[in-house]
PDB file of C-alpha atoms and ligand atoms in Angstrom:
ATOM      1  CA  MET A   1      -5.315   1.844  22.079  1.00 92.00           C
ATOM      2  CA  ASN A   2      -2.368   3.795  21.096  1.00 97.00           C
ATOM      3  CA  VAL A   3       1.120   2.772  22.391  1.00 98.00           C
ATOM      4  CA  VAL A   4       4.596   4.912  22.591  1.00 98.00           C
ATOM      5  CA  LEU A   5       7.676   2.102  22.631  1.00 98.00           C
ATOM      6  CA  LEU A   6      10.506   4.754  24.262  1.00 97.00           C
ATOM      7  CA  GLY A   7      14.083   3.449  25.190  1.00 96.00           C
ATOM      8  CA  ALA A   8      18.001   3.446  24.060  1.00 95.00           C
ATOM      9  CA  PRO A   9      19.200   1.977  20.786  1.00 94.00           C
ATOM     10  CA  GLY A  10      19.186  -1.639  21.201  1.00 94.00           C
ATOM     11  CA  ALA A  11      16.247  -1.827  24.025  1.00 96.00           C
ATOM     12  CA  GLY A  12      14.677  -4.359  22.030  1.00 95.00           C
ATOM     13  CA  LYS A  13      11.608  -1.715  20.786  1.00 96.00           C
ATOM     14  CA  GLY A  14      11.301  -3.426  17.626  1.00 94.00           C
ATOM     15  CA  THR A  15      11.024  -6.941  18.664  1.00 93.00           C
ATOM     16  CA  GLN A  16       8.339  -5.763  21.342  1.00 97.00           C
ATOM     17  CA  ALA A  17       6.565  -4.042  18.825  1.00 97.00           C
ATOM     18  CA  ARG A  18       6.685  -6.655  16.144  1.00 95.00           C
ATOM     19  CA  ARG A  19       5.057  -9.171  18.878  1.00 96.00           C
ATOM     20  CA  LEU A  20       2.783  -6.712  19.944  1.00 97.00           C
ATOM     21  CA  GLN A  21       1.174  -6.620  16.397  1.00 96.00           C
ATOM     22  CA  ASP A  22       1.655 -10.131  15.625  1.00 95.00           C
ATOM     23  CA  ARG A  23      -0.468 -10.991  18.983  1.00 95.00           C
ATOM     24  CA  TYR A  24      -2.991  -7.634  19.310  1.00 95.00           C
ATOM     25  CA  HIS A  25      -2.835  -6.438  15.922  1.00 94.00           C
ATOM     26  CA  LEU A  26      -1.591  -3.162  16.663  1.00 96.00           C
ATOM     27  CA  ALA A  27       0.106  -1.744  13.449  1.00 96.00           C
ATOM     28  CA  HIS A  28       3.732  -1.010  14.269  1.00 96.00           C
ATOM     29  CA  VAL A  29       5.060   2.252  12.861  1.00 97.00           C
ATOM     30  CA  SER A  30       9.143   2.089  12.979  1.00 96.00           C
ATOM     31  CA  THR A  31      10.341   5.509  11.640  1.00 97.00           C
ATOM     32  CA  GLY A  32      13.837   3.663  11.517  1.00 95.00           C
ATOM     33  CA  ASP A  33      12.627   0.667   9.262  1.00 93.00           C
ATOM     34  CA  LEU A  34      10.377   4.266   7.480  1.00 96.00           C
ATOM     35  CA  LEU A  35      13.800   5.717   6.941  1.00 96.00           C
ATOM     36  CA  ARG A  36      15.789   2.679   5.700  1.00 93.00           C
ATOM     37  CA  SER A  37      13.011   1.818   3.650  1.00 93.00           C
ATOM     38  CA  GLU A  38      13.470   5.158   1.585  1.00 95.00           C
ATOM     39  CA  ILE A  39      17.386   4.787   1.366  1.00 95.00           C
ATOM     40  CA  GLY A  40      17.051   1.479   0.142  1.00 92.00           C
ATOM     41  CA  ARG A  41      14.528   2.447  -2.697  1.00 96.00           C
ATOM     42  CA  GLY A  42      17.099   5.663  -3.627  1.00 97.00           C
ATOM     43  CA  THR A  43      14.168   8.237  -3.248  1.00 97.00           C
ATOM     44  CA  PRO A  44      15.251  11.808  -2.796  1.00 97.00           C
ATOM     45  CA  LEU A  45      14.334  11.661   1.201  1.00 97.00           C
ATOM     46  CA  GLY A  46      16.224   8.847   1.339  1.00 97.00           C
ATOM     47  CA  LEU A  47      19.385  10.426   0.176  1.00 97.00           C
ATOM     48  CA  GLU A  48      18.907  13.287   1.859  1.00 97.00           C
ATOM     49  CA  VAL A  49      18.897  11.343   5.132  1.00 97.00           C
ATOM     50  CA  GLN A  50      21.501   8.734   4.479  1.00 96.00           C
ATOM     51  CA  SER A  51      24.882   9.880   6.004  1.00 96.00           C
ATOM     52  CA  THR A  52      22.620  11.327   9.036  1.00 96.00           C
ATOM     53  CA  ILE A  53      21.369   7.626   9.719  1.00 95.00           C
ATOM     54  CA  ASP A  54      24.990   6.356   9.097  1.00 92.00           C
ATOM     55  CA  GLU A  55      26.422   8.534  11.218  1.00 92.00           C
ATOM     56  CA  GLY A  56      23.972   8.246  14.057  1.00 92.00           C
ATOM     57  CA  GLY A  57      22.197  11.655  14.155  1.00 94.00           C
ATOM     58  CA  LEU A  58      18.921  12.431  14.633  1.00 96.00           C
ATOM     59  CA  VAL A  59      16.957  13.326  11.394  1.00 97.00           C
ATOM     60  CA  SER A  60      15.394  16.663  11.253  1.00 98.00           C
ATOM     61  CA  ASP A  61      12.142  17.226  13.263  1.00 97.00           C
ATOM     62  CA  ASP A  62      10.557  18.610   9.977  1.00 97.00           C
ATOM     63  CA  ILE A  63      11.180  15.714   7.958  1.00 97.00           C
ATOM     64  CA  MET A  64       9.962  13.675  10.553  1.00 98.00           C
ATOM     65  CA  ILE A  65       6.852  14.989  11.749  1.00 97.00           C
ATOM     66  CA  ARG A  66       6.044  14.630   7.983  1.00 96.00           C
ATOM     67  CA  LEU A  67       6.918  10.773   7.601  1.00 96.00           C
ATOM     68  CA  ILE A  68       4.724  10.232  11.415  1.00 97.00           C
ATOM     69  CA  GLU A  69       1.660  12.250  10.255  1.00 96.00           C
ATOM     70  CA  ALA A  70       1.525   9.919   6.893  1.00 96.00           C
ATOM     71  CA  ALA A  71       2.198   6.615   8.548  1.00 96.00           C
ATOM     72  CA  LEU A  72      -0.548   7.794  11.225  1.00 95.00           C
ATOM     73  CA  LYS A  73      -2.872   8.967   8.435  1.00 94.00           C
ATOM     74  CA  GLU A  74      -2.676   5.144   6.426  1.00 93.00           C
ATOM     75  CA  LYS A  75      -3.010   3.131   9.369  1.00 88.00           C
ATOM     76  CA  PRO A  76      -6.496   4.439  11.277  1.00 81.00           C
ATOM     77  CA  ALA A  77      -5.744   1.715  13.413  1.00 82.00           C
ATOM     78  CA  PRO A  78      -4.654   1.238  17.208  1.00 94.00           C
ATOM     79  CA  VAL A  79      -0.656   1.544  16.660  1.00 97.00           C
ATOM     80  CA  VAL A  80       2.397   1.235  18.479  1.00 98.00           C
ATOM     81  CA  LEU A  81       5.069   3.588  17.555  1.00 98.00           C
ATOM     82  CA  ASP A  82       9.011   2.849  17.223  1.00 97.00           C
ATOM     83  CA  GLY A  83      11.650   5.163  17.472  1.00 97.00           C
ATOM     84  CA  PHE A  84       9.354   8.267  17.083  1.00 98.00           C
ATOM     85  CA  PRO A  85       9.343  10.188  19.219  1.00 98.00           C
ATOM     86  CA  ARG A  86      12.937  10.941  20.190  1.00 96.00           C
ATOM     87  CA  ASN A  87      12.916  14.554  21.202  1.00 97.00           C
ATOM     88  CA  VAL A  88      10.414  16.847  23.384  1.00 97.00           C
ATOM     89  CA  ALA A  89       9.418  18.973  20.143  1.00 97.00           C
ATOM     90  CA  GLN A  90       8.465  15.695  17.958  1.00 98.00           C
ATOM     91  CA  ALA A  91       6.352  14.528  21.757  1.00 97.00           C
ATOM     92  CA  LYS A  92       4.388  17.925  21.718  1.00 97.00           C
ATOM     93  CA  SER A  93       4.143  17.717  17.871  1.00 97.00           C
ATOM     94  CA  LEU A  94       2.813  14.349  18.239  1.00 97.00           C
ATOM     95  CA  ASP A  95       0.226  15.241  20.968  1.00 97.00           C
ATOM     96  CA  ALA A  96      -0.776  17.602  18.298  1.00 97.00           C
ATOM     97  CA  LEU A  97      -1.495  15.389  15.414  1.00 96.00           C
ATOM     98  CA  PHE A  98      -2.847  13.219  17.493  1.00 95.00           C
ATOM     99  CA  MET A  99      -5.285  15.388  18.816  1.00 95.00           C
ATOM    100  CA  SER A 100      -6.092  16.300  15.024  1.00 95.00           C
ATOM    101  CA  LEU A 101      -7.183  12.424  14.382  1.00 93.00           C
ATOM    102  CA  GLY A 102      -9.111  12.680  17.387  1.00 94.00           C
ATOM    103  CA  ARG A 103      -6.926  10.282  18.576  1.00 94.00           C
ATOM    104  CA  GLN A 104      -4.624   9.868  21.494  1.00 95.00           C
ATOM    105  CA  VAL A 105      -1.662   9.021  22.871  1.00 96.00           C
ATOM    106  CA  ASP A 106      -2.683   6.418  26.065  1.00 97.00           C
ATOM    107  CA  HIS A 107       0.600   4.134  27.115  1.00 98.00           C
ATOM    108  CA  VAL A 108       4.025   4.987  27.028  1.00 98.00           C
ATOM    109  CA  ILE A 109       6.606   2.214  28.169  1.00 98.00           C
ATOM    110  CA  LEU A 110      10.049   3.069  28.559  1.00 98.00           C
ATOM    111  CA  ILE A 111      11.978  -0.429  28.434  1.00 98.00           C
ATOM    112  CA  ASP A 112      15.089   0.520  30.863  1.00 97.00           C
ATOM    113  CA  VAL A 113      18.550  -1.575  29.820  1.00 97.00           C
ATOM    114  CA  GLU A 114      21.971  -0.841  30.866  1.00 96.00           C
ATOM    115  CA  ALA A 115      24.180   1.072  28.690  1.00 93.00           C
ATOM    116  CA  GLU A 116      26.551  -2.385  28.531  1.00 93.00           C
ATOM    117  CA  GLU A 117      24.332  -4.392  27.930  1.00 95.00           C
ATOM    118  CA  LEU A 118      22.973  -2.305  25.077  1.00 95.00           C
ATOM    119  CA  ILE A 119      26.837  -1.876  23.350  1.00 94.00           C
ATOM    120  CA  ARG A 120      26.714  -5.817  23.709  1.00 93.00           C
ATOM    121  CA  ARG A 121      23.562  -6.279  21.594  1.00 93.00           C
ATOM    122  CA  LEU A 122      23.872  -3.821  19.013  1.00 93.00           C
ATOM    123  CA  SER A 123      27.479  -4.563  18.387  1.00 92.00           C
ATOM    124  CA  GLY A 124      26.665  -8.596  17.353  1.00 94.00           C
ATOM    125  CA  ARG A 125      23.540  -7.507  15.441  1.00 94.00           C
ATOM    126  CA  ILE A 126      23.196  -8.426  11.853  1.00 95.00           C
ATOM    127  CA  MET A 127      20.254  -9.081   9.353  1.00 94.00           C
ATOM    128  CA  CYS A 128      19.851 -11.620   6.632  1.00 96.00           C
ATOM    129  CA  LYS A 129      20.247  -9.393   3.311  1.00 94.00           C
ATOM    130  CA  LYS A 130      17.177 -10.981   1.330  1.00 94.00           C
ATOM    131  CA  CYS A 131      14.610 -10.861   4.259  1.00 92.00           C
ATOM    132  CA  LEU A 132      16.050  -8.421   6.946  1.00 87.00           C
ATOM    133  CA  THR A 133      15.156 -10.749   9.264  1.00 90.00           C
ATOM    134  CA  GLY A 134      16.991  -9.625  12.535  1.00 89.00           C
ATOM    135  CA  TYR A 135      19.592 -12.259  14.667  1.00 93.00           C
ATOM    136  CA  HIS A 136      22.406 -11.920  17.076  1.00 93.00           C
ATOM    137  CA  MET A 137      26.138 -13.475  16.619  1.00 94.00           C
ATOM    138  CA  THR A 138      25.870 -14.721  20.269  1.00 92.00           C
ATOM    139  CA  LEU A 139      22.621 -14.121  21.648  1.00 89.00           C
ATOM    140  CA  LYS A 140      20.188 -14.840  18.776  1.00 91.00           C
ATOM    141  CA  PRO A 141      22.068 -16.963  16.052  1.00 95.00           C
ATOM    142  CA  THR A 142      20.376 -18.769  13.167  1.00 97.00           C
ATOM    143  CA  LYS A 143      19.724 -22.479  13.714  1.00 97.00           C
ATOM    144  CA  VAL A 144      21.812 -23.528  11.186  1.00 97.00           C
ATOM    145  CA  PRO A 145      25.139 -21.708  11.316  1.00 96.00           C
ATOM    146  CA  GLY A 146      24.907 -19.447   8.122  1.00 96.00           C
ATOM    147  CA  VAL A 147      22.056 -19.746   7.048  1.00 97.00           C
ATOM    148  CA  CYS A 148      18.855 -17.865   7.795  1.00 97.00           C
ATOM    149  CA  ASP A 149      15.924 -19.688   9.170  1.00 97.00           C
ATOM    150  CA  VAL A 150      13.474 -17.846   7.811  1.00 96.00           C
ATOM    151  CA  CYS A 151      14.693 -17.860   3.817  1.00 97.00           C
ATOM    152  CA  GLN A 152      17.266 -19.879   4.190  1.00 97.00           C
ATOM    153  CA  GLY A 153      19.327 -16.789   2.864  1.00 97.00           C
ATOM    154  CA  THR A 154      23.498 -16.752   3.401  1.00 97.00           C
ATOM    155  CA  GLU A 155      24.321 -13.632   3.196  1.00 97.00           C
ATOM    156  CA  PHE A 156      24.260 -11.638   6.587  1.00 97.00           C
ATOM    157  CA  VAL A 157      24.476  -7.795   6.561  1.00 95.00           C
ATOM    158  CA  ARG A 158      25.196  -5.437   9.626  1.00 93.00           C
ATOM    159  CA  ARG A 159      23.567  -2.066  10.096  1.00 90.00           C
ATOM    160  CA  LYS A 160      26.333   0.978   9.387  1.00 89.00           C
ATOM    161  CA  ASP A 161      25.199   2.682  12.358  1.00 91.00           C
ATOM    162  CA  ASP A 162      25.907  -0.468  14.271  1.00 92.00           C
ATOM    163  CA  SER A 163      29.957   0.304  14.357  1.00 90.00           C
ATOM    164  CA  VAL A 164      30.832   0.876  18.260  1.00 88.00           C
ATOM    165  CA  ASP A 165      32.116   4.984  17.995  1.00 89.00           C
ATOM    166  CA  THR A 166      28.133   5.172  16.259  1.00 92.00           C
ATOM    167  CA  ILE A 167      26.983   3.382  18.831  1.00 93.00           C
ATOM    168  CA  ARG A 168      27.913   5.257  21.941  1.00 92.00           C
ATOM    169  CA  SER A 169      26.916   8.975  19.550  1.00 92.00           C
ATOM    170  CA  ARG A 170      23.816   6.917  19.435  1.00 94.00           C
ATOM    171  CA  LEU A 171      23.308   6.289  23.383  1.00 95.00           C
ATOM    172  CA  ALA A 172      24.655   9.682  24.094  1.00 95.00           C
ATOM    173  CA  ILE A 173      21.873  11.637  22.027  1.00 94.00           C
ATOM    174  CA  PHE A 174      19.610   9.468  23.276  1.00 94.00           C
ATOM    175  CA  SER A 175      20.407  10.322  27.030  1.00 94.00           C
ATOM    176  CA  GLN A 176      20.393  14.190  26.107  1.00 95.00           C
ATOM    177  CA  GLU A 177      17.898  14.301  23.549  1.00 94.00           C
ATOM    178  CA  THR A 178      15.126  11.497  24.515  1.00 92.00           C
ATOM    179  CA  ASN A 179      15.662  10.869  28.508  1.00 92.00           C
ATOM    180  CA  PRO A 180      13.492  14.732  28.799  1.00 93.00           C
ATOM    181  CA  ILE A 181      10.486  13.517  26.894  1.00 96.00           C
ATOM    182  CA  LEU A 182       9.989  11.251  30.113  1.00 96.00           C
ATOM    183  CA  ALA A 183       8.848  14.010  32.450  1.00 96.00           C
ATOM    184  CA  HIS A 184       6.078  14.831  29.205  1.00 96.00           C
ATOM    185  CA  TYR A 185       4.638  12.229  29.284  1.00 97.00           C
ATOM    186  CA  ASP A 186       5.350  11.356  33.215  1.00 96.00           C
ATOM    187  CA  ALA A 187       3.027  14.438  34.022  1.00 96.00           C
ATOM    188  CA  LYS A 188       0.600  12.908  31.716  1.00 96.00           C
ATOM    189  CA  ASN A 189       0.119  10.374  34.303  1.00 97.00           C
ATOM    190  CA  ILE A 190       0.932   7.608  31.515  1.00 97.00           C
ATOM    191  CA  LEU A 191       4.381   6.250  31.549  1.00 97.00           C
ATOM    192  CA  TYR A 192       5.191   2.754  32.578  1.00 98.00           C
ATOM    193  CA  ARG A 193       8.800   1.587  33.096  1.00 97.00           C
ATOM    194  CA  VAL A 194       9.862  -1.634  32.344  1.00 98.00           C
ATOM    195  CA  ASN A 195      13.039  -3.767  32.853  1.00 98.00           C
ATOM    196  CA  GLY A 196      14.224  -4.683  29.761  1.00 98.00           C
ATOM    197  CA  MET A 197      17.037  -6.546  30.664  1.00 97.00           C
ATOM    198  CA  LEU A 198      15.400  -9.393  31.573  1.00 96.00           C
ATOM    199  CA  GLU A 199      14.997 -11.792  28.424  1.00 92.00           C
ATOM    200  CA  ILE A 200      12.262 -10.985  25.514  1.00 93.00           C
ATOM    201  CA  ASP A 201       9.772 -13.150  26.935  1.00 96.00           C
ATOM    202  CA  GLY A 202       9.653 -11.638  30.314  1.00 97.00           C
ATOM    203  CA  VAL A 203       9.976  -7.843  28.879  1.00 97.00           C
ATOM    204  CA  THR A 204       6.635  -9.023  27.075  1.00 97.00           C
ATOM    205  CA  LYS A 205       4.636 -10.352  30.049  1.00 97.00           C
ATOM    206  CA  GLN A 206       5.570  -6.702  31.538  1.00 97.00           C
ATOM    207  CA  ILE A 207       3.839  -5.370  28.996  1.00 98.00           C
ATOM    208  CA  GLU A 208       1.420  -7.339  28.045  1.00 97.00           C
ATOM    209  CA  ARG A 209       0.297  -6.424  31.901  1.00 97.00           C
ATOM    210  CA  ILE A 210       0.658  -2.423  31.507  1.00 97.00           C
ATOM    211  CA  LEU A 211      -1.635  -2.995  28.462  1.00 97.00           C
ATOM    212  CA  GLY A 212      -3.984  -5.002  30.059  1.00 95.00           C
ATOM    213  CA  PHE A 213      -3.616  -8.087  28.104  1.00 90.00           C
ATOM    214  CA  ALA A 214      -2.273 -10.288  30.871  1.00 75.00           C
ATOM    215  CA  SER A 215      -5.455 -12.062  31.760  1.00 56.00           C
ATOM    216  CA  GLU A 216      -6.470 -12.510  27.830  1.00 52.00           C
ATOM    217  CA  ARG A 217      -3.312 -14.354  26.860  1.00 52.00           C
ATOM    218  CA  THR A 218      -3.403 -16.298  29.537  1.00 48.00           C
ATOM    219  CA  ARG A 219      -7.057 -17.377  28.558  1.00 47.00           C
ATOM    220  CA  SER A 220      -6.283 -18.328  25.263  1.00 43.00           C
ATOM    221  CA  VAL A 221      -3.645 -20.576  26.089  1.00 40.00           C
TER     222      VAL A 221
HETATM  223  P1  AMP B 301      15.961   3.027  14.743  1.00 72.81           P
HETATM  224  O1  AMP B 301      16.137   2.234  13.553  1.00 72.81           O
HETATM  225  O2  AMP B 301      14.871   3.519  15.567  1.00 72.81           O
HETATM  226  O3  AMP B 301      17.460   3.103  15.512  1.00 72.81           O
HETATM  227  O4  AMP B 301      16.581   4.652  13.968  1.00 72.81           O
HETATM  228  C1  AMP B 301      17.751   4.479  12.875  1.00 72.81           C
HETATM  229  C2  AMP B 301      18.022   5.830  12.864  1.00 72.81           C
HETATM  230  O5  AMP B 301      16.935   6.430  11.879  1.00 72.81           O
HETATM  231  C3  AMP B 301      17.980   6.601  13.949  1.00 72.81           C
HETATM  232  O6  AMP B 301      19.224   6.528  14.755  1.00 72.81           O
HETATM  233  C4  AMP B 301      17.987   8.318  13.426  1.00 72.81           C
HETATM  234  O7  AMP B 301      19.073   8.092  12.840  1.00 72.81           O
HETATM  235  C5  AMP B 301      17.116   7.827  12.336  1.00 72.81           C
HETATM  236  N1  AMP B 301      15.858   8.262  13.355  1.00 72.81           N
HETATM  237  C6  AMP B 301      14.614   7.667  13.346  1.00 72.81           C
HETATM  238  N2  AMP B 301      14.054   7.881  14.233  1.00 72.81           N
HETATM  239  C7  AMP B 301      13.892   8.906  14.021  1.00 72.81           C
HETATM  240  C8  AMP B 301      13.031  10.311  14.462  1.00 72.81           C
HETATM  241  N3  AMP B 301      11.748  10.026  15.199  1.00 72.81           N
HETATM  242  N4  AMP B 301      14.210  11.384  14.523  1.00 72.81           N
HETATM  243  C9  AMP B 301      15.199  11.648  14.083  1.00 72.81           C
HETATM  244  N5  AMP B 301      15.559  10.668  13.885  1.00 72.81           N
HETATM  245  C10 AMP B 301      15.100   9.424  13.520  1.00 72.81           C
END
């Protein structure tokens, strides 16, 4: 089973994808994480894409398609994609790529969240500098103020692209570039929508139901 999670920045794709990885062993492929790792390691690709990412723009399709191809070849198991595709050209390339690997996209799930809520979530987002665990200043603070729950680190950083102006341009790009993908997957009858305004657990339950995992989990609890 291969799943694509769609949604604006801040919709919770990463959080839900990590849950699908932990609970159901789908391999989480986040193109944003892959690019940030290139930047962190100072690779030529990282240097090339850094300013585009900091400004909230989209990295070129050529680069992204090469990156996702390498990631899918490395992970032959079922995957959950987070952050790819982001436009119709990428969606079509993904179809072709999966087909060439004898695989397919089975479920595309849109996590729907209102714009004001996205801004609230993104503008308060911070992460531990050491282990990169994500928090939110008011919605999901650390248990002990200023101390990471996971590694006890005490330094926190914000993504450069989480500043209010950049958030607005990322949201505009989402409506212009990513929204048209919905029609592409709707025509294939594999598009599902979930209410992303709910608490994290509520969103997970909707996704589990779509993927047919709900009864499995109920039995194991
Ligand atoms: P994310 O962590 O998914 O919000 O991605 C962070 C940034 O990485 C985006 O704002 C883009 O600059 C870049 N990026 C991630 N995935 C893609 C993609 N599929 N196409 C183009 N740019 C991308």
